[in-house]
Coordinates of C-alpha atoms and ligand atoms in Angstrom, one line a residue:
X1 CA -73.7 -31.2 -27.5
X2 CA -73.7 -28.7 -24.7
X3 CA -71.2 -30.9 -23.1
X4 CA -72.9 -30.8 -19.7
X5 CA -73.4 -26.9 -19.7
X6 CA -76.9 -25.6 -19.3
X7 CA -76.5 -23.2 -22.3
X8 CA -74.3 -22.9 -25.3
X9 CA -73.2 -19.5 -24.1
X10 CA -71.7 -20.9 -20.9
X11 CA -70.1 -23.6 -22.9
X12 CA -68.6 -21.1 -25.4
X13 CA -67.4 -18.9 -22.5
X14 CA -65.5 -21.8 -21.2
X15 CA -64.2 -22.8 -24.6
X16 CA -62.4 -19.4 -24.8
X17 CA -58.9 -20.5 -23.8
X18 CA -59.0 -23.3 -26.5
X19 CA -60.3 -20.8 -29.0
X20 CA -57.4 -18.6 -28.2
X21 CA -54.9 -21.4 -28.4
X22 CA -56.2 -22.1 -32.0
X23 CA -56.3 -18.5 -33.2
X24 CA -52.7 -18.0 -32.0
X25 CA -51.2 -21.4 -33.1
X26 CA -48.7 -21.0 -35.9
X27 CA -49.2 -17.3 -35.8
X28 CA -47.1 -16.6 -32.7
X29 CA -44.2 -18.5 -31.2
X30 CA -41.0 -17.6 -29.5
X31 CA -39.7 -16.7 -32.8
X32 CA -42.2 -13.9 -33.2
X33 CA -45.5 -13.2 -35.0
X34 CA -46.0 -14.9 -38.4
X35 CA -48.9 -13.7 -40.6
X36 CA -47.3 -15.0 -43.9
X37 CA -50.6 -16.7 -44.6
X38 CA -52.1 -13.3 -45.7
X39 CA -49.3 -12.9 -48.2
X40 CA -48.4 -9.3 -47.6
X41 CA -44.7 -8.4 -47.7
X42 CA -43.2 -5.9 -45.4
X43 CA -43.0 -3.5 -48.3
X44 CA -46.7 -3.9 -49.0
X45 CA -47.6 -3.5 -45.4
X46 CA -45.6 -0.3 -45.0
X47 CA -47.5 1.4 -47.7
X48 CA -50.7 1.5 -45.8
X49 CA -51.3 5.0 -44.7
X50 CA -54.5 4.3 -42.7
X51 CA -56.7 1.3 -41.7
X52 CA -60.5 1.3 -41.9
X53 CA -62.4 -1.2 -39.7
X54 CA -66.0 -2.1 -40.8
X55 CA -68.2 -4.4 -38.7
X56 CA -71.4 -4.6 -36.6
X57 CA -72.1 -5.4 -33.0
X58 CA -69.5 -7.2 -31.1
X59 CA -67.3 -7.5 -34.2
X60 CA -67.5 -3.6 -34.2
X61 CA -66.3 -3.4 -30.6
X62 CA -63.4 -5.8 -31.4
X63 CA -62.4 -3.2 -34.0
X64 CA -62.4 -0.5 -31.4
X65 CA -59.9 -2.4 -29.3
X66 CA -57.9 -2.9 -32.6
X67 CA -57.9 0.8 -33.0
X68 CA -56.4 1.7 -29.7
X69 CA -53.7 -1.1 -30.0
X70 CA -52.7 -0.4 -33.5
X71 CA -52.6 3.3 -33.1
X72 CA -50.7 3.0 -29.9
X73 CA -48.1 0.3 -31.0
X74 CA -47.8 0.9 -34.8
X75 CA -48.7 4.6 -35.0
X76 CA -51.1 4.0 -38.0
X77 CA -54.4 5.9 -38.0
X78 CA -57.4 3.6 -37.6
X79 CA -61.0 4.5 -38.2
X80 CA -63.7 2.2 -37.1
X81 CA -67.3 2.4 -38.4
X82 CA -70.4 0.4 -37.9
X83 CA -71.2 -1.3 -41.3
X84 CA -74.7 0.0 -41.5
X85 CA -73.4 3.6 -41.5
X86 CA -70.2 3.0 -43.4
X87 CA -72.2 1.5 -46.4
X88 CA -74.2 4.6 -46.9
X89 CA -71.3 7.0 -46.4
X90 CA -68.8 8.3 -48.9
X91 CA -65.7 7.1 -47.2
X92 CA -62.3 8.6 -47.9
X93 CA -60.4 5.5 -48.7
X94 CA -58.1 4.4 -51.5
X95 CA -55.5 1.9 -52.6
X96 CA -53.3 2.9 -49.7
X97 CA -56.1 2.1 -47.2
X98 CA -56.3 -1.3 -45.6
X99 CA -59.9 -2.1 -44.9
X100 CA -60.4 -4.7 -42.3
X101 CA -64.0 -6.3 -42.1
X102 CA -64.7 -8.3 -39.1
X103 CA -67.6 -10.9 -38.9
X104 CA -68.0 -14.0 -37.0
X105 CA -70.6 -15.5 -39.5
X106 CA -69.1 -13.9 -42.6
X107 CA -72.7 -13.4 -43.8
X108 CA -73.8 -10.1 -42.1
X109 CA -75.5 -8.1 -44.9
X110 CA -74.2 -4.6 -43.9
X111 CA -70.7 -5.8 -43.4
X112 CA -70.7 -7.5 -46.9
X113 CA -72.1 -4.3 -48.4
X114 CA -69.2 -2.4 -46.6
X115 CA -66.7 -4.8 -48.1
X116 CA -68.0 -4.3 -51.6
X117 CA -68.0 -0.6 -51.2
X118 CA -64.4 -0.6 -50.0
X119 CA -63.4 -2.7 -53.0
X120 CA -65.2 -0.4 -55.4
X121 CA -63.1 2.5 -54.0
X122 CA -60.0 0.6 -54.8
X123 CA -59.0 -0.4 -51.2
X124 CA -57.6 -3.9 -50.2
X125 CA -59.9 -5.8 -47.9
X126 CA -58.7 -8.0 -45.2
X127 CA -61.5 -10.2 -43.7
X128 CA -61.4 -11.5 -40.1
X129 CA -64.1 -14.3 -40.1
X130 CA -64.8 -17.4 -38.3
X131 CA -66.7 -19.3 -41.1
X132 CA -64.4 -20.8 -43.8
X133 CA -65.9 -20.3 -47.2
X134 CA -68.4 -17.7 -46.1
X135 CA -69.4 -14.9 -48.5
X136 CA -67.2 -12.4 -46.8
X137 CA -64.2 -14.8 -46.8
X138 CA -64.8 -15.4 -50.5
X139 CA -65.1 -11.7 -51.6
X140 CA -62.3 -10.3 -49.5
X141 CA -58.8 -10.0 -50.9
X142 CA -57.3 -11.6 -48.0
X143 CA -58.7 -13.7 -44.9
X144 CA -57.5 -14.4 -41.4
X145 CA -59.7 -17.1 -40.0
X146 CA -60.7 -16.8 -36.3
X147 CA -60.7 -20.5 -35.6
X148 CA -63.1 -20.0 -32.7
X149 CA -65.0 -23.1 -33.5
X150 CA -68.8 -23.1 -34.0
X151 CA -70.6 -20.4 -32.0
X152 CA -74.2 -21.2 -31.5
X153 CA -75.3 -18.7 -28.8
X154 CA -76.7 -15.5 -30.3
X155 CA -74.5 -13.6 -27.8
X156 CA -70.9 -13.7 -29.1
X157 CA -68.3 -14.6 -26.7
X158 CA -65.4 -16.7 -28.0
X159 CA -65.5 -15.2 -31.4
X160 CA -65.0 -11.8 -29.8
X161 CA -61.9 -12.9 -28.0
X162 CA -60.4 -14.4 -31.1
X163 CA -61.2 -11.1 -33.1
X164 CA -59.4 -9.1 -30.6
X165 CA -56.4 -11.5 -30.5
X166 CA -56.1 -11.2 -34.4
X167 CA -55.9 -7.3 -34.0
X168 CA -53.2 -7.8 -31.3
X169 CA -51.3 -10.0 -33.9
X170 CA -51.7 -7.4 -36.5
X171 CA -50.7 -4.5 -34.2
X172 CA -47.5 -6.3 -33.0
X173 CA -46.6 -7.2 -36.6
X174 CA -47.2 -3.8 -38.0
X175 CA -45.3 -2.1 -35.1
X176 CA -42.4 -4.4 -35.8
X177 CA -42.4 -3.7 -39.6
X178 CA -42.8 0.0 -39.1
X179 CA -40.0 0.2 -36.4
X180 CA -42.3 1.8 -33.9
X181 CA -41.2 -0.6 -31.2
X182 CA -37.8 -2.0 -30.6
X183 CA -36.7 -5.7 -30.5
X184 CA -37.1 -6.1 -26.7
X185 CA -40.6 -4.5 -26.8
X186 CA -41.5 -6.8 -29.6
X187 CA -40.3 -10.0 -27.9
X188 CA -41.9 -8.9 -24.7
X189 CA -45.4 -8.5 -26.5
X190 CA -44.8 -11.8 -28.3
X191 CA -44.1 -13.8 -25.0
X192 CA -47.3 -12.2 -23.4
X193 CA -49.5 -13.0 -26.4
X194 CA -48.3 -16.7 -26.0
X195 CA -49.6 -16.6 -22.4
X196 CA -53.0 -15.4 -23.3
X197 CA -54.9 -18.8 -23.4
X198 CA -53.5 -19.8 -20.0
X199 CA -54.5 -16.3 -18.6
X200 CA -58.0 -16.6 -20.0
X201 CA -58.3 -19.9 -18.4
X202 CA -57.2 -18.4 -15.0
X203 CA -59.5 -15.6 -15.5
X204 CA -62.6 -17.9 -15.8
X205 CA -61.4 -19.7 -12.7
X206 CA -60.9 -16.7 -10.5
X207 CA -64.0 -14.7 -11.7
X208 CA -66.9 -17.0 -12.2
X209 CA -68.2 -17.3 -8.8
X210 CA -67.9 -13.6 -8.1
X211 CA -69.7 -12.8 -11.3
X212 CA -72.5 -15.2 -10.4
X213 CA -72.9 -13.8 -6.9
X214 CA -72.9 -10.2 -8.3
X215 CA -75.6 -11.1 -11.0
X216 CA -78.2 -11.4 -8.2
X217 CA -77.8 -7.7 -7.5
X218 CA -78.2 -6.8 -11.3
X219 CA -81.5 -8.7 -11.6
X220 CA -83.5 -6.0 -9.7
X221 CA -82.2 -3.0 -11.6
X222 CA -83.5 -1.7 -15.0
X223 CA -80.6 0.4 -15.6
X224 CA -76.9 0.2 -15.2
X225 CA -73.7 1.9 -16.4
X226 CA -70.4 0.5 -17.6
X227 CA -67.5 2.8 -17.5
X228 CA -63.9 2.8 -18.6
X229 CA -61.1 4.7 -20.2
X230 CA -59.2 4.2 -23.4
X231 CA -59.7 0.6 -24.5
X232 CA -61.2 -0.3 -21.1
X233 CA -64.1 1.8 -22.5
X234 CA -64.5 -0.5 -25.4
X235 CA -64.6 -3.4 -23.0
X236 CA -67.3 -1.6 -21.2
X237 CA -69.3 -1.3 -24.5
X238 CA -69.0 -5.0 -25.1
X239 CA -70.0 -5.9 -21.5
X240 CA -73.0 -3.6 -21.7
X241 CA -74.1 -5.1 -25.0
X242 CA -74.0 -8.5 -23.6
X243 CA -76.2 -7.5 -20.6
X244 CA -78.7 -5.9 -22.9
X245 CA -79.1 -8.6 -25.4
X246 CA -79.7 -11.5 -23.1
X247 CA -81.0 -10.1 -19.9
X248 CA -83.2 -7.3 -21.4
X249 CA -81.9 -4.8 -18.9
X250 CA -80.7 -1.5 -20.1
X251 CA -77.0 -0.9 -19.8
X252 CA -75.2 2.2 -21.0
X253 CA -71.4 2.2 -21.5
X254 CA -69.8 5.6 -21.2
X255 CA -66.2 6.8 -21.3
X256 CA -65.6 7.6 -17.6
X257 CA -64.4 11.1 -18.2
X258 CA -67.6 12.0 -19.9
X259 CA -70.0 11.2 -17.0
X260 CA -70.0 14.8 -15.7
X261 CA -71.2 16.0 -19.1
X262 CA -74.5 14.5 -18.6
X263 CA -75.1 10.9 -17.3
X264 CA -74.0 11.7 -13.8
X265 CA -77.4 13.2 -13.4
X266 CA -78.8 9.6 -13.6
X267 CA -76.7 8.2 -10.8
X268 CA -78.8 7.5 -7.8
X269 CA -78.8 5.3 -4.8
X270 CA -78.1 1.7 -5.6
X271 CA -77.7 1.9 -9.3
X272 CA -75.2 -0.6 -10.6
X273 CA -72.1 0.7 -12.2
X274 CA -69.3 -1.6 -13.7
X275 CA -66.0 0.0 -13.8
X276 CA -63.2 -1.6 -15.9
X277 CA -59.9 -0.5 -14.5
X278 CA -57.0 -2.2 -16.3
X279 CA -55.1 0.8 -17.8
X280 CA -52.3 1.7 -15.6
X281 CA -51.6 5.0 -17.4
X282 CA -55.1 6.1 -16.6
X283 CA -55.4 4.6 -13.1
X284 CA -55.7 7.7 -11.1
X285 CA -58.2 9.4 -13.5
X286 CA -60.3 6.3 -13.3
X287 CA -60.1 6.1 -9.6
X288 CA -61.5 9.6 -9.3
X289 CA -64.3 8.8 -11.6
X290 CA -65.2 5.9 -9.4
X291 CA -65.2 8.1 -6.4
X292 CA -67.5 10.6 -8.3
X293 CA -70.1 7.9 -8.8
X294 CA -69.8 6.3 -5.5
X295 CA -70.3 9.7 -3.8
X296 CA -73.8 9.7 -5.5
X297 CA -74.7 6.4 -4.1
X298 CA -73.9 4.0 -7.0
X299 CA -73.2 0.3 -6.3
X300 CA -69.9 -0.3 -8.1
X301 CA -68.4 -3.5 -9.3
X302 CA -64.9 -3.0 -10.5
X303 CA -63.0 -5.3 -12.9
X304 CA -59.4 -4.7 -11.9
X305 CA -55.9 -6.3 -11.8
X306 CA -55.3 -8.8 -9.1
X307 CA -53.9 -7.2 -6.0
X308 CA -55.4 -3.7 -6.6
X309 CA -56.2 -2.8 -3.0
X310 CA -56.9 0.8 -3.7
X311 CA -59.8 0.0 -6.1
X312 CA -60.9 -2.6 -3.9
X313 CA -61.4 -0.1 -1.1
X314 CA -63.2 2.4 -3.3
X315 CA -65.9 0.0 -4.6
X316 CA -68.6 -2.3 -3.4
X317 CA -67.2 -5.5 -5.2
X318 CA -64.2 -6.2 -7.2
X319 CA -63.7 -8.9 -9.7
X320 CA -59.9 -9.5 -10.2
X321 CA -58.3 -10.6 -13.3
X322 CA -54.6 -11.9 -13.4
X323 CA -51.8 -9.5 -13.9
X324 CA -50.5 -9.3 -17.5
X325 CA -49.2 -6.9 -20.1
X326 CA -51.2 -3.7 -20.1
X327 CA -52.1 -4.0 -23.7
X328 CA -53.8 -7.4 -23.3
X329 CA -55.6 -7.1 -19.9
X330 CA -58.6 -5.7 -21.7
X331 CA -59.2 -9.0 -23.4
X332 CA -59.2 -10.7 -20.0
X333 CA -61.5 -8.1 -18.4
X334 CA -64.4 -9.0 -20.8
X335 CA -64.6 -12.4 -19.5
X336 CA -66.1 -11.6 -16.0
X337 CA -68.5 -9.1 -18.0
X338 CA -69.8 -12.1 -20.1
X339 CA -70.3 -14.1 -17.0
X340 CA -72.1 -11.4 -15.3
X341 CA -74.5 -10.9 -18.2
X342 CA -75.0 -14.7 -18.4
X343 CA -75.9 -15.2 -14.9
X344 CA -78.1 -12.2 -14.8
X345 CA -80.0 -13.5 -17.8
X346 CA -80.3 -17.0 -16.2
X347 CA -81.5 -15.5 -12.9
X348 CA -84.2 -13.6 -14.8
X349 CA -85.3 -16.8 -16.4
X350 CA -84.7 -15.9 -20.1
X351 CA -83.7 -18.0 -23.1
X352 CA -80.0 -17.0 -23.0
X353 CA -79.1 -18.8 -26.2
X354 CA -82.0 -17.4 -28.3
X355 CA -82.8 -13.8 -27.1
X356 CA -86.0 -12.3 -28.4
X357 CA -85.9 -10.4 -31.6
X358 CA -82.4 -11.4 -32.4
X359 CA -80.8 -13.8 -34.9
X360 CA -77.3 -15.3 -34.9
X361 CA -76.6 -14.2 -38.3
X362 CA -78.1 -10.9 -39.6
X363 CA -78.4 -11.6 -43.4
X364 CA -80.9 -8.9 -44.2
X365 CA -80.5 -5.2 -44.0
Ligands
M6R401 O1 -71.6 -12.5 -37.6 P1 -71.2 -11.0 -37.3 O2 -69.9 -11.0 -36.4 O3 -71.0 -10.2 -38.5 O4 -72.3 -10.5 -36.4 C1 -72.2 -9.1 -36.0 C2 -73.3 -8.9 -35.0 O5 -74.6 -9.1 -35.3 C3 -72.9 -9.7 -33.6 O6 -71.7 -9.5 -33.1 C4 -74.0 -9.3 -32.5 O7 -73.8 -7.9 -32.1 C5 -74.0 -10.3 -31.5 N1 -75.2 -10.9 -31.2 C6 -73.5 -9.7 -30.1 O8 -73.4 -10.6 -29.1

């Protein structure tokens, strides 16, 4: 069933363009975004004064991308909490809060407890989940299925891409309804969303060899840093989690502008640093952060937009991703980071699909 791939994880990485095709099918077309399946009228959508996302691990990081995109496009405040904290907090939510719980398996104990707490508080719960009929799907008020297909590897890959895509759909839809973007901007975003599957496929093609090569360097280092700004930072978090869970190497993700408030002290000759540089608005800031770590001897791998000669000059290696709408490039940037983690773990000889101490579905607290 691995279809000729050595591991499920690699197979699932390669299935990402198809997973994106499925999650977007019937939900976005040249006519626009259509989320009628959740049964919310424009009036109902407009009444939400805030959004609260609750999830764990990779699903939590997808919510962080959601926060940036929804706040930027639709101007609705979004709070994102890990479920194990949220469930024991006294959250300020009510009937005008849309709570979005995100879970590939739909069975994560903490996320389920968060869902129940939100409902007790009178909030509406929308679940993003991959498993039809899962407990979370059954207990939520509304569900958007991720349609990623079965994900077997413990390290989540294709489910993450579909989660982020659903946040994109929600952000674009909310923005349209709230009138925070005009018709041209709306149609521009829609046509870029439609291109995502094809761009993901191109990203795999252009980045795999490079990520594989660079993985050889990571094998020898116990510590690494992943840096980025704005939603590139959330991509850094997800990339670092992938490396930790399957290669057992420590990776720390940091907002690039925070380095000089502490971790810069840890940068020494040769230490691997991954820099995610897709935000045009923060390009210059990121470039100076890259130079800061380079000056202290770090070995930098950048994930940047194709043709970015300036970043290429400033770093040791660059993995290019195809040019696309600035809002969606983060999603593509995660793909080379998944591949980098995968090939590092393979190079270290570990059981990629079943990392020690971890389970695919965490149904106990
Ligand atoms: O099934 P869920 O999406 O609720 O799982 C949440 C996390 O346990 C999961 O994403 C975990 O962090 C992955 N192993 C990361 O690759």
